XYZ file of C-alpha atoms in Angstrom:
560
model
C 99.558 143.647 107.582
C 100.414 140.364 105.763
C 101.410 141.052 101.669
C 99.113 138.443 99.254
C 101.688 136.244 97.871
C 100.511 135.365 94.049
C 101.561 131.384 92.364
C 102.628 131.093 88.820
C 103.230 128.293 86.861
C 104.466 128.067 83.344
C 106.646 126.435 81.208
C 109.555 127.035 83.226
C 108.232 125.892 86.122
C 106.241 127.467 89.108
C 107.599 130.161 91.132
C 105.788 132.360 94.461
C 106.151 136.215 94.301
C 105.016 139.062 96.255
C 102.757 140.884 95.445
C 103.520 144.538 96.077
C 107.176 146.091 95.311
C 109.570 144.908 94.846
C 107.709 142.123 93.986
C 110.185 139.735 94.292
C 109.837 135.811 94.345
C 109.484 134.575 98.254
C 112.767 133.144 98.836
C 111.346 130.367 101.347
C 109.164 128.419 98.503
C 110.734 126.014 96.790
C 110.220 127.144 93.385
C 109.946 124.197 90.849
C 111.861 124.690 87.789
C 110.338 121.917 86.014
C 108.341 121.941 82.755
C 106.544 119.105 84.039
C 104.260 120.654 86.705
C 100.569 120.396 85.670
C 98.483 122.096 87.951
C 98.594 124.059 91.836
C 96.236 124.955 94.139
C 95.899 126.969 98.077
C 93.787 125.345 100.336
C 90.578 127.376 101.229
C 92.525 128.810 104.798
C 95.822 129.130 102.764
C 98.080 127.139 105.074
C 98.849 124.801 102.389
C 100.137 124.522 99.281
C 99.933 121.767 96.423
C 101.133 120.997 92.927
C 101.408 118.547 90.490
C 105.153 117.115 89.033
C 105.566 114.801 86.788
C 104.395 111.536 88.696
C 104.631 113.113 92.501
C 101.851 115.509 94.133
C 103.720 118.063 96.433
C 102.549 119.547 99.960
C 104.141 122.353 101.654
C 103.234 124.406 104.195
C 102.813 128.612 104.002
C 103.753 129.350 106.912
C 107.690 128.191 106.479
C 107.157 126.847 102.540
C 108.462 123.241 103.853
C 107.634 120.185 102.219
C 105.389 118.264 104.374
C 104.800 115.475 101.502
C 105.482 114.119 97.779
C 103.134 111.620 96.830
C 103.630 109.142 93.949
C 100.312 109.564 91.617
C 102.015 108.881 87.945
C 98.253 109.913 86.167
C 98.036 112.871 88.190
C 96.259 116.017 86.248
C 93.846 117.948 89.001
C 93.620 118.713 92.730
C 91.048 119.351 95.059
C 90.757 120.251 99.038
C 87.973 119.796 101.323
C 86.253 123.009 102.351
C 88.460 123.522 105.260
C 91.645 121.838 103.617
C 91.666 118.921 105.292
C 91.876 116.560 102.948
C 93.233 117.139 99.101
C 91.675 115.304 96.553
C 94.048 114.070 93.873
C 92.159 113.346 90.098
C 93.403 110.722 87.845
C 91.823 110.152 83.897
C 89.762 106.431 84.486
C 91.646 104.359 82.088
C 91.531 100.615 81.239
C 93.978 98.391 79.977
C 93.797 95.053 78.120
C 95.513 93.308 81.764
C 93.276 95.446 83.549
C 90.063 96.232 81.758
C 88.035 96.870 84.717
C 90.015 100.264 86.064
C 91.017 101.019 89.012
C 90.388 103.463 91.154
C 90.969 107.232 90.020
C 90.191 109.364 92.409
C 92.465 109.535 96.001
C 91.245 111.317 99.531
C 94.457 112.186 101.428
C 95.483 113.807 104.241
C 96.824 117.092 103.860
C 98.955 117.152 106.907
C 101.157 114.429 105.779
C 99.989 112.770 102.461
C 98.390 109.906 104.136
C 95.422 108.226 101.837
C 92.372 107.802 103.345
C 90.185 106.164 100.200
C 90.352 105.854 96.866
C 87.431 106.039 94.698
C 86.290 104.992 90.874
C 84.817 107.882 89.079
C 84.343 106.315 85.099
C 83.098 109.703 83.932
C 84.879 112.961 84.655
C 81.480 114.559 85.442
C 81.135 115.765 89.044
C 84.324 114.231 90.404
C 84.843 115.868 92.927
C 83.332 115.071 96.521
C 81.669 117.998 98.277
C 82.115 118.828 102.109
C 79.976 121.164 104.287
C 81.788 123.854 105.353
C 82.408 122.307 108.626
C 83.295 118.731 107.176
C 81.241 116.869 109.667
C 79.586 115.721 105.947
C 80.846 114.621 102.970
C 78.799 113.548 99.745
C 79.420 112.093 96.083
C 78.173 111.343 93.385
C 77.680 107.503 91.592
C 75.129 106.474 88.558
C 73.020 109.500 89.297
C 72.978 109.193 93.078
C 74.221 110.718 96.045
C 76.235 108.915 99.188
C 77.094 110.758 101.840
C 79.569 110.241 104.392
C 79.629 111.543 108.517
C 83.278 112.535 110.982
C 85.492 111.685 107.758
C 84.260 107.943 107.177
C 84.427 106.852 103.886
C 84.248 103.403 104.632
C 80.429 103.475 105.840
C 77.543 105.146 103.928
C 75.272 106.855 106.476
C 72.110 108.292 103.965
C 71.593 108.414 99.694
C 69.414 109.764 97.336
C 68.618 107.235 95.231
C 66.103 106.589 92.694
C 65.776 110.477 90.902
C 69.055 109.642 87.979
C 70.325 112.914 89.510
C 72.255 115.440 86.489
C 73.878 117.682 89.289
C 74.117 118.302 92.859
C 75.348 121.078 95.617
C 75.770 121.140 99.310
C 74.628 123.965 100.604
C 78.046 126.098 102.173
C 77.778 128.471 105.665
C 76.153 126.958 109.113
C 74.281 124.414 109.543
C 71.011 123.093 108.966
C 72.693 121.825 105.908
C 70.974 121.460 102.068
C 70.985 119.820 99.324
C 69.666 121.032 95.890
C 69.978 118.570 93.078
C 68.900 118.782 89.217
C 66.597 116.389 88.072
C 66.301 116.505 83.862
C 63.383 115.069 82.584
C 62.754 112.661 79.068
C 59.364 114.389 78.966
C 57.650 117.220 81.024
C 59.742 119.857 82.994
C 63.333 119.233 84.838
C 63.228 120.076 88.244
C 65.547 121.464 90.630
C 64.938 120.371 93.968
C 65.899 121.189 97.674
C 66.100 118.990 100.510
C 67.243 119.665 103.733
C 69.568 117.182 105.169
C 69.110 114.576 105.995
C 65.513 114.259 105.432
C 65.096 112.987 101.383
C 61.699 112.496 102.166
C 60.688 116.166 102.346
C 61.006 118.946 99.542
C 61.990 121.993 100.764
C 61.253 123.734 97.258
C 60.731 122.996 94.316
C 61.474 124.757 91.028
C 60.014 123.024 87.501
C 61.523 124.623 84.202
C 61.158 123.102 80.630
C 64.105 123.101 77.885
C 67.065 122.326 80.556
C 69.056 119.599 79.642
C 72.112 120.720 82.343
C 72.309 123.510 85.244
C 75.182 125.555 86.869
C 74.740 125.855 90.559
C 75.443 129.013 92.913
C 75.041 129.217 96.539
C 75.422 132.317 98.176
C 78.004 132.212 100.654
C 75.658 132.133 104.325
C 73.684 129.022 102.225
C 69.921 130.487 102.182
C 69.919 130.731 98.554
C 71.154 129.616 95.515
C 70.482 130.349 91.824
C 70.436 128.007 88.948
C 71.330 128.311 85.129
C 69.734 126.294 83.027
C 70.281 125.808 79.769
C 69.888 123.118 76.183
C 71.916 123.283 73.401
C 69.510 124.075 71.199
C 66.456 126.479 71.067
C 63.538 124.629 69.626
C 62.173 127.945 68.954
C 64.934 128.465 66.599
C 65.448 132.192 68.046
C 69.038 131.776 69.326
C 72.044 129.407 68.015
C 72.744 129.566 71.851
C 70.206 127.307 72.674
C 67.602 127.786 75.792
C 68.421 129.506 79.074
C 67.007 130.380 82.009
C 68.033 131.785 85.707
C 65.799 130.664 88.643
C 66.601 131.323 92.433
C 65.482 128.901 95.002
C 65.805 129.804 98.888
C 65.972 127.996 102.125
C 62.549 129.353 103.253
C 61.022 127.541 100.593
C 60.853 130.347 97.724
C 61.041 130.046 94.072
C 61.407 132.502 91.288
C 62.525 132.613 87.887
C 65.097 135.837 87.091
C 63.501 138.334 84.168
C 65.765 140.038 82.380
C 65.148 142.661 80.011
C 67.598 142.229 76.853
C 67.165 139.495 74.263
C 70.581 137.196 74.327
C 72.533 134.447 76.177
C 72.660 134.775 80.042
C 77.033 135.107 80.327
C 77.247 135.423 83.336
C 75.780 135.450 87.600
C 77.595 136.070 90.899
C 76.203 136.864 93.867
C 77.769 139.333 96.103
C 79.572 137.783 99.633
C 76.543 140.120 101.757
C 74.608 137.094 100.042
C 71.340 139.439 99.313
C 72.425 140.345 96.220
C 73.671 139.205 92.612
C 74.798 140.280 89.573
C 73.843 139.268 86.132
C 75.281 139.946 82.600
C 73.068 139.222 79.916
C 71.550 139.955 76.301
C 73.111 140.073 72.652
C 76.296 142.420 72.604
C 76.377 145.119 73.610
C 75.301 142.987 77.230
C 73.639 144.319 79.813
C 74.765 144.009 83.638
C 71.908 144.214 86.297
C 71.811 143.982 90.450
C 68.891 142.176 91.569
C 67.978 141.236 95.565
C 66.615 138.328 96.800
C 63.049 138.778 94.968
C 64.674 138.833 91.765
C 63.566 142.579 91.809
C 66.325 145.257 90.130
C 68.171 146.790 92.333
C 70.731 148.618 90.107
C 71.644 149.170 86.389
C 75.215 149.361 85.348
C 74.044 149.851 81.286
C 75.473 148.395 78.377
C 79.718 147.486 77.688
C 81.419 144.535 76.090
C 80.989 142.377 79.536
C 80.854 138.558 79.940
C 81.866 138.312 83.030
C 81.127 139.291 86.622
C 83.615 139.444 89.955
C 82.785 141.224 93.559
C 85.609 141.683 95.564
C 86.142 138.971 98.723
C 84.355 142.291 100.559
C 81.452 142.893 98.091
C 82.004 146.506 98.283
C 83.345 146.417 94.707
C 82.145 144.925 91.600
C 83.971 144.306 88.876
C 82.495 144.137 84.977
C 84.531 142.109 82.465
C 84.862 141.151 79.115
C 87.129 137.975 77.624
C 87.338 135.742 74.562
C 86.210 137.275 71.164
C 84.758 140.238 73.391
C 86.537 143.959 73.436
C 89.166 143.730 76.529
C 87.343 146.190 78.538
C 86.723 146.281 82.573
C 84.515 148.442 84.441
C 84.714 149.057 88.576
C 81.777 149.942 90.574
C 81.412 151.197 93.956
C 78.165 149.580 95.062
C 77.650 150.882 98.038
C 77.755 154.444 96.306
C 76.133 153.341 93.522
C 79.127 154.712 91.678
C 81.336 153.828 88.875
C 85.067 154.452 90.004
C 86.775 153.595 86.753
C 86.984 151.920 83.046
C 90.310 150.309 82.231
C 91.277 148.228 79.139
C 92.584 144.869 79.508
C 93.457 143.083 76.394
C 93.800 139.641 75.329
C 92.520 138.802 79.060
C 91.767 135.035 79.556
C 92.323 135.684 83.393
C 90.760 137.554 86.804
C 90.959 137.217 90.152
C 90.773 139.518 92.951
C 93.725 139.556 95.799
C 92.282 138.730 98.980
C 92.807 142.376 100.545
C 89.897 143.502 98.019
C 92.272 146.405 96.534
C 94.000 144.860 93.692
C 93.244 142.034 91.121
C 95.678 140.199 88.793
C 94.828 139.636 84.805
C 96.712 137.308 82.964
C 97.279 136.615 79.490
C 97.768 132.329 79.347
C 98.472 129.319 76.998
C 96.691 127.822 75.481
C 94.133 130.081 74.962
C 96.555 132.679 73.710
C 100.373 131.423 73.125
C 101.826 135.007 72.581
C 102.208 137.859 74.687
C 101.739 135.327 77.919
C 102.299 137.495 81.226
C 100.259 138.978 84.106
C 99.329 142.423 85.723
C 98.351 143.448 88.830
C 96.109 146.354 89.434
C 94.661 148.841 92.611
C 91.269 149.154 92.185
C 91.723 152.448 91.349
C 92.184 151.892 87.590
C 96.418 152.053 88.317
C 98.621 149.348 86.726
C 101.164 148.306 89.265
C 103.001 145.858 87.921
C 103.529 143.752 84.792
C 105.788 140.687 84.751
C 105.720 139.987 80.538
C 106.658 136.241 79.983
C 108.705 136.474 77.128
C 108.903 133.293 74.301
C 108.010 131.034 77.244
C 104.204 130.221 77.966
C 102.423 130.900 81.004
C 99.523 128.580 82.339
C 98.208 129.510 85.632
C 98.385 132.579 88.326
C 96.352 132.152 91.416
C 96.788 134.397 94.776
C 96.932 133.183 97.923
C 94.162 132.514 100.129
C 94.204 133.562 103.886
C 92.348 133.134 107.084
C 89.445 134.724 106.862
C 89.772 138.156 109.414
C 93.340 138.851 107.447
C 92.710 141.740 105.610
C 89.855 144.659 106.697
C 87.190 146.062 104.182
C 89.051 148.260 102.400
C 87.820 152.168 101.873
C 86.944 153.412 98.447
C 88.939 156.550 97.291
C 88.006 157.762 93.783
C 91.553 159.242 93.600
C 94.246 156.950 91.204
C 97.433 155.891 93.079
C 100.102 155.803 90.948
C 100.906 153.824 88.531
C 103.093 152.441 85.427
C 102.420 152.741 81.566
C 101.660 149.025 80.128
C 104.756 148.061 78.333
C 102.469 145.673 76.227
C 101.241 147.090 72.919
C 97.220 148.122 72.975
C 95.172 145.976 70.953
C 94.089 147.345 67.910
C 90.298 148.159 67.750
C 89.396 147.643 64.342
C 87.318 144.313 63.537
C 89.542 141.630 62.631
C 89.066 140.899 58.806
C 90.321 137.642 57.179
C 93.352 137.925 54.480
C 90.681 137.305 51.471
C 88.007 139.743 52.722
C 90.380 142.563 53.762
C 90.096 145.635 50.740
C 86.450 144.679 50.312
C 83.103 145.793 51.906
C 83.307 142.665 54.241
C 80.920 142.619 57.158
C 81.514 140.330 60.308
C 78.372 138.210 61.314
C 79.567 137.164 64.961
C 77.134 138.860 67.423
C 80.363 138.999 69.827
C 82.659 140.847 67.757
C 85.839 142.560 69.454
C 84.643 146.095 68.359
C 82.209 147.888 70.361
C 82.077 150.320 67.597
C 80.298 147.625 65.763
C 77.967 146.658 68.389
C 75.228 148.842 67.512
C 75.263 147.796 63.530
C 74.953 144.460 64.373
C 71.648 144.653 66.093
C 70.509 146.502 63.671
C 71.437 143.972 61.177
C 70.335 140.963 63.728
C 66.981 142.624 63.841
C 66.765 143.019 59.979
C 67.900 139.493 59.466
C 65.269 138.612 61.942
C 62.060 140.749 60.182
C 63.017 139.054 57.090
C 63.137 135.347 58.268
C 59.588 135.800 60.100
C 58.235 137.741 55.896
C 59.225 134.449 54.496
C 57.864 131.959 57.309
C 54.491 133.997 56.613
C 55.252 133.648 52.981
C 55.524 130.175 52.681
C 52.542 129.432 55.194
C 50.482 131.179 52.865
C 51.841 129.079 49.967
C 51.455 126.029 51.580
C 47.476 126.843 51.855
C 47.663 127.596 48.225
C 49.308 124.220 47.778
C 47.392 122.354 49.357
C 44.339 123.234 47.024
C 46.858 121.807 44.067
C 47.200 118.115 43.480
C 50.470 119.484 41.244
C 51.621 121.847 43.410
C 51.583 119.303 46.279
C 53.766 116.703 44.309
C 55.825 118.662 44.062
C 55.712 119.668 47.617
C 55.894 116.426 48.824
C 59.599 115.801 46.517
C 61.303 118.657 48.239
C 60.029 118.204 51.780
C 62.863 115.476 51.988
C 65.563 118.544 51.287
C 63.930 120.848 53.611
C 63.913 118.255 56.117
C 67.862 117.680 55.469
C 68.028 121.399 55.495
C 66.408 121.912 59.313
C 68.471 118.677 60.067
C 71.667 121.196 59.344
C 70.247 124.026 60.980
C 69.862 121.974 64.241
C 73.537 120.344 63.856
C 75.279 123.842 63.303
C 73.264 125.372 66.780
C 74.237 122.350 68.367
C 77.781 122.743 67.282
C 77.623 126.771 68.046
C 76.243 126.235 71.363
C 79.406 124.338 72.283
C 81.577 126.828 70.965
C 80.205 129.326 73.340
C 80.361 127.030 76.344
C 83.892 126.653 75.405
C 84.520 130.423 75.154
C 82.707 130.592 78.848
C 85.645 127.945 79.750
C 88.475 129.528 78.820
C 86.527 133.450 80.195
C 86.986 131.420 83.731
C 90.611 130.648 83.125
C 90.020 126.455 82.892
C 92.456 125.046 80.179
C 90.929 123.818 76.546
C 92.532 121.115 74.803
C 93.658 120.785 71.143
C 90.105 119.660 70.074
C 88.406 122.279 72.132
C 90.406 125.018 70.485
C 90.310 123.573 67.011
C 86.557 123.745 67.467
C 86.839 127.528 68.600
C 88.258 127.838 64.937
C 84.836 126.882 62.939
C 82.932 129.436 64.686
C 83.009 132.298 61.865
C 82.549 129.475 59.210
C 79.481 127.932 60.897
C 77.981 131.440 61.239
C 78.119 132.010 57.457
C 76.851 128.606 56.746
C 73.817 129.457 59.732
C 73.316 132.793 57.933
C 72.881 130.943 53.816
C 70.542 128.458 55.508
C 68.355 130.746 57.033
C 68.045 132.790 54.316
C-alpha cells in the first residue's frame, strides 16, 4: 500500500515528507532550500511534480524525484496542468513597458514531459486565465473579450468552434465522459443574468437555461461524472438593504435539461457548497452564525441535517463516505466528521487558527495548516485519522510557512476506507489552545463592550447576537414605518416640506455611505472566503481585512 507523500513550502524552502511515522522527508526529492520558491503543484495523476524558483519552473518526476526540466520564466508566480497533466500551464502578471507597451505574451502551454512550449498566450486581465481541458484532453477552451475558443488533439494553432457574441462573465467545461458541456454565465445591464448550458459543440442549442436577477458574478461546480453542476451567484450589494453581504443565490442546472434554484432555510450568506464524488449529492453551509449545514440530492430536496456549529466550510473525502464540517477566518476553529452513509457523527475536534484543509488521498487522514500570510505566528501543520486522533504536528518555528499540499495518485491507489467509531491513538497538540473568550480591543477591554461582527470567534456568543441582529432589525423596520408616516404628514405642509426638501441632499449622502460600506464589507468577506480555501492575500487584501470591525460600527450609527 503506497504512503501519501505531503509538499511543503516555506520560507526555507520546499521539502517532501511522508506522511505516516516516522514521517521523515523522502530522501529522493530534491528538496529546495531556497527562499525564493513561489508556488508547487502535483499533476492530477501525481506523476509529476512542479515548482516555481526564482526565474526557473522545475519538473520532476514521482516516481524517481528526477528532474526532467528547469524552464527559464523570470515573471513566473502560478502553475497549472491540463486535466490529465499533460501539459503545465505557467502564469506570468501582463505587464507593459515604455519599449514595449503592447505586452507580450503571459501565459505559456508546455509540455510536461520535457518542458517543451507549445504556445504562448496574452491574457491582459488575470480573470479566468487558465485554459480548461475535458477530462480526456481531446478539447481545450479559453477565454478572450468575453468569448470562448476552443481547441481539438492539442492544436493551439487552429480554432475549431467559439461562442461569440453573449460578453460571457464565466465559463466551465463540463469534467467525466463524454458528450461534453459547456455552461457559461451571462450577466445582464438590465433584466435577469442567465446561466446557460450547451452541449458541445452545438452553440446553437440550449440545453437549459437558468434566469436569476441580482448576480453580478457566479462560482461554478460540476459534479465529478459531469450531469450537473450548481451555481453561486451573488452582487455585492443587497438592494434590499437586508444583508451587508450583498445578494446570493444557489441554482443547480443538469444535463437532462433541469433547473432549480436551492431553498435554504436560515437567513445569512451562502459560505459554502460541495458536492459529494457519488455526484447525487451536495452539501451546503449557510445562514447568519451559528450556520447551518444541509445534504440535499439532485432535486434540491433535504436529504440530511447536520444542525448548527461555527462552519464555513465543507470537504467530503476523495471516497464521499466522510464529510467533513469546518470553520476558518474570524470563525471558532471547530471541525465536525460525519459518517454519511450512517447518518452518523463520528467526532468534533478543535482546530485553531486553521487557514488550511485537505484530505490525503487514502480518505483516512487530512492535514490542517496554520500559513503566512494569513497568520505569521504559530505557522506549522497537523495531520489527523479521521477518527478525531492527532498524529503528527511539525510546528514551524520563527520561520513562515506558505503552502502544504498532498500528493495526488492514480486513481484505483487507495480502497474506500471502513469507518470505525473507535480513536486510534494519538498525540497531545503541543500548540497552546486558543482562548475562547471574544477578542476585545485594548480601549474597550474593563468595559461592558459588545462585539457587532455576526462571525465572531465565540460560539458562546452566537446566540446573543441573533438576538441582538433581530432587535436591531425590529427597530430599523419601527422607524422606516415612522418616517413613512411622517412623510404623509409632510407632504400636507408647505413648511414641513422645505424643510424636507434641504435635508433630502444629506439623506441621500447618507444611503450613498450605506451602499459604499456594504460594498466595501462584501469584499471583506470574499476575502475571508479566499484565505478559508488556503489562496494567498496580498498586503492590500489583508490591510482591508483590518477595517472590518470599524466599518461595522460605522454600518451600525448609520442605520440607526
Amino acid at each position: 500500500m503506497a504512503i501519501p507523500n505531503i509538499a511543503v513550502r516555506g520560507s526555507t524552502g520546499l521539502t517532501l515528507h511522508q506522511s505516516e511515522s516516522p514521517y521523515d522527508p523522502v530522501s529522493k526529492f530534491p528538496s529546495d532550500v531556497s527562499s525564493t520558491c513561489k508556488f508547487m503543484l502535483f499533476s492530477p495523476n501525481g506523476k509529476h511534480f512542479a515548482w516555481i524558483n526564482n526565474s526557473k519552473v522545475v519538473i520532476v518526476k514521482t516516481s524517481d524525484w528526477k528532474t526532467i526540466a528547469e524552464v527559464d520564466y523570470p515573471k513566473a508566480a502560478q502553475l497549472a496542468y491540463s486535466s490529465k497533466g499533460t501539459f503545465l500551464i505557467v502564469y506570468e502578471p501582463f505587464m507593459t513597458t515604455p519599449s514595449n507597451p503592447k505586452g507580450s505574451p503571459n501565459v505559456h502551454i508546455i509540455k510536461t514531459a520535457d518542458g517543451q512550449l507549445v504556445k504562448s498566450l496574452e491574457y491582459r486581465d488575470y480573470k479566468l486565465w487558465t485554459p480548461q481541458w475535458s477530462s480526456d484532453e481531446k478539447i481545450c477552451a479559453r477565454f478572450l473579450n468575453g468569448d470562448v475558443l476552443f481547441y481539438e488533439n492539442s492544436n493551439f494553432d487552429n480554432i475549431i468552434h467559439r461562442i461569440k457574441g453573449l460578453k460571457l462573465n464565466n465559463y466551465s467545461i463540463s469534467p467525466g465522459n463524454q458528450p461534453l458541456h459547456i455552461l457559461c454565465f451571462i450577466p445582464a445591464k438590465t433584466g435577469p443574468s442567465n446561466g446557460r448550458l450547451f452541449q458541445y459543440p452545438d452553440f446553437s442549442t440550449i440545453v437549459a437555461n437558468k434566469s436569476f436577477f441580482q448576480a453580478d458574478r457566479v462560482e461554478i461546480f460540476w459534479n465529478q461524472k459531469g450531469t450537473a453542476s450548481l451555481m453561486l451567484t451573488s452582487t455585492d450589494v443587497d438592494k434590499t438593504g437586508a444583508s451587508y453581504y450583498g445578494k446570493q443565490g444557489l441554482h443547480l442546472i443538469t444535463s437532462k435539461g433541469d433547473t432549480s434554484q436551492v431553498i435554504v432555510n436560515k437567513e445569512g450568506p451562502l459560505y459554502n457548497a460541495a458536492w459529494s464524488p457519488s455526484s447525487n449529492e451536495f452539501c451546503v453551509i449557510y445562514g447568519f452564525m451559528p450556520a447551518k449545514a444541509t445534504l440535499y440530492n439532485l432535486k434540491c430536496d433535504p436529504v440530511i441535517e447536520f444542525g448548527t456549529g461555527t462552519f464555513n466550510a465543507v470537504y467530503y473525502n476523495p471516497f464521499g463516505n466522510i464529510l467533513l464540517l469546518a470553520g476558518f477566518g474570524n470563525v471558532q476553529g471547530n471541525a465536525e466528521l460525519w459518517d454519511i452513509n450512517g447518518k452518523k457523527k463520528i467526532k468534533k475536534i478543535e482546530i485553531p487558527d486553521t487557514t488550511f484543509l485537505q484530505w490525503s488521498p487514502d480518505g483516512k487522514h487530512f492535514v490542517t495548516a496554520t500559513t503566512a500570510p494569513r497568520l505569521k505566528v504559530s505557522n506549522g501543520y497537523k495531520i489527523w485519522h479521521y477518527s478525531g486522533a492527532l498524529l503528527h504536528e511539525k510546528p514551524w518555528g520563527k520561520d513562515e510557512l506558505y503552502q502544504v499540499v498532498w500528493q495526488n495518485y492514480p486513481q484505483g491507489t487507495f480502497k474506500t476506507p471502513n469507518i470505525v467509531f473507535k480513536a486510534v491513538e494519538g498525540i497531545a497538540s503541543s500548540q497552546p489552545i486558543a482562548s475562547k473568550q471574544v477578542y476585545r480591543p485594548p480601549h474597550a477591554r474593563n468595559s461592558d463592550f459588545k462585539p457587532t461582527s455576526l462571525h465572531e470567534d465565540s460560539s458562546l456568543e452566537t446566540k446573543n447576537q441573533s438576538k441582538a441582529y433581530l432587535k436591531m432589525k425590529k427597530k430599523r423596520e419601527a422607524k422606516r414605518q415612522a418616517k413613512q408616516m411622517q412623510d404623509v404628514e409632510d407632504s400636507n405642509d408647505d413648511k414641513q416640506n422645505a424643510v424636507k426638501i434641504i435635508d433630502e441632499p444629506k439623506d441621500n449622502e447618507k444611503q450613498l455611505r450605506i451602499k459604499k460600506i456594504q460594498s466595501d464589507l462584501k469584499s471583506i468577506n470574499r476575502f475571508k472566503t479566499l484565505q478559508s480555501s488556503g489562496k494567498e492575500l496580498d498586503n492590500n487584501q489583508m490591510a482591508r481585512l483590518k477595517l472590518e470591525n470599524g466599518l461595522l460600527a460605522e454600518l451600525k450609527q448609520l442605520q440607526l
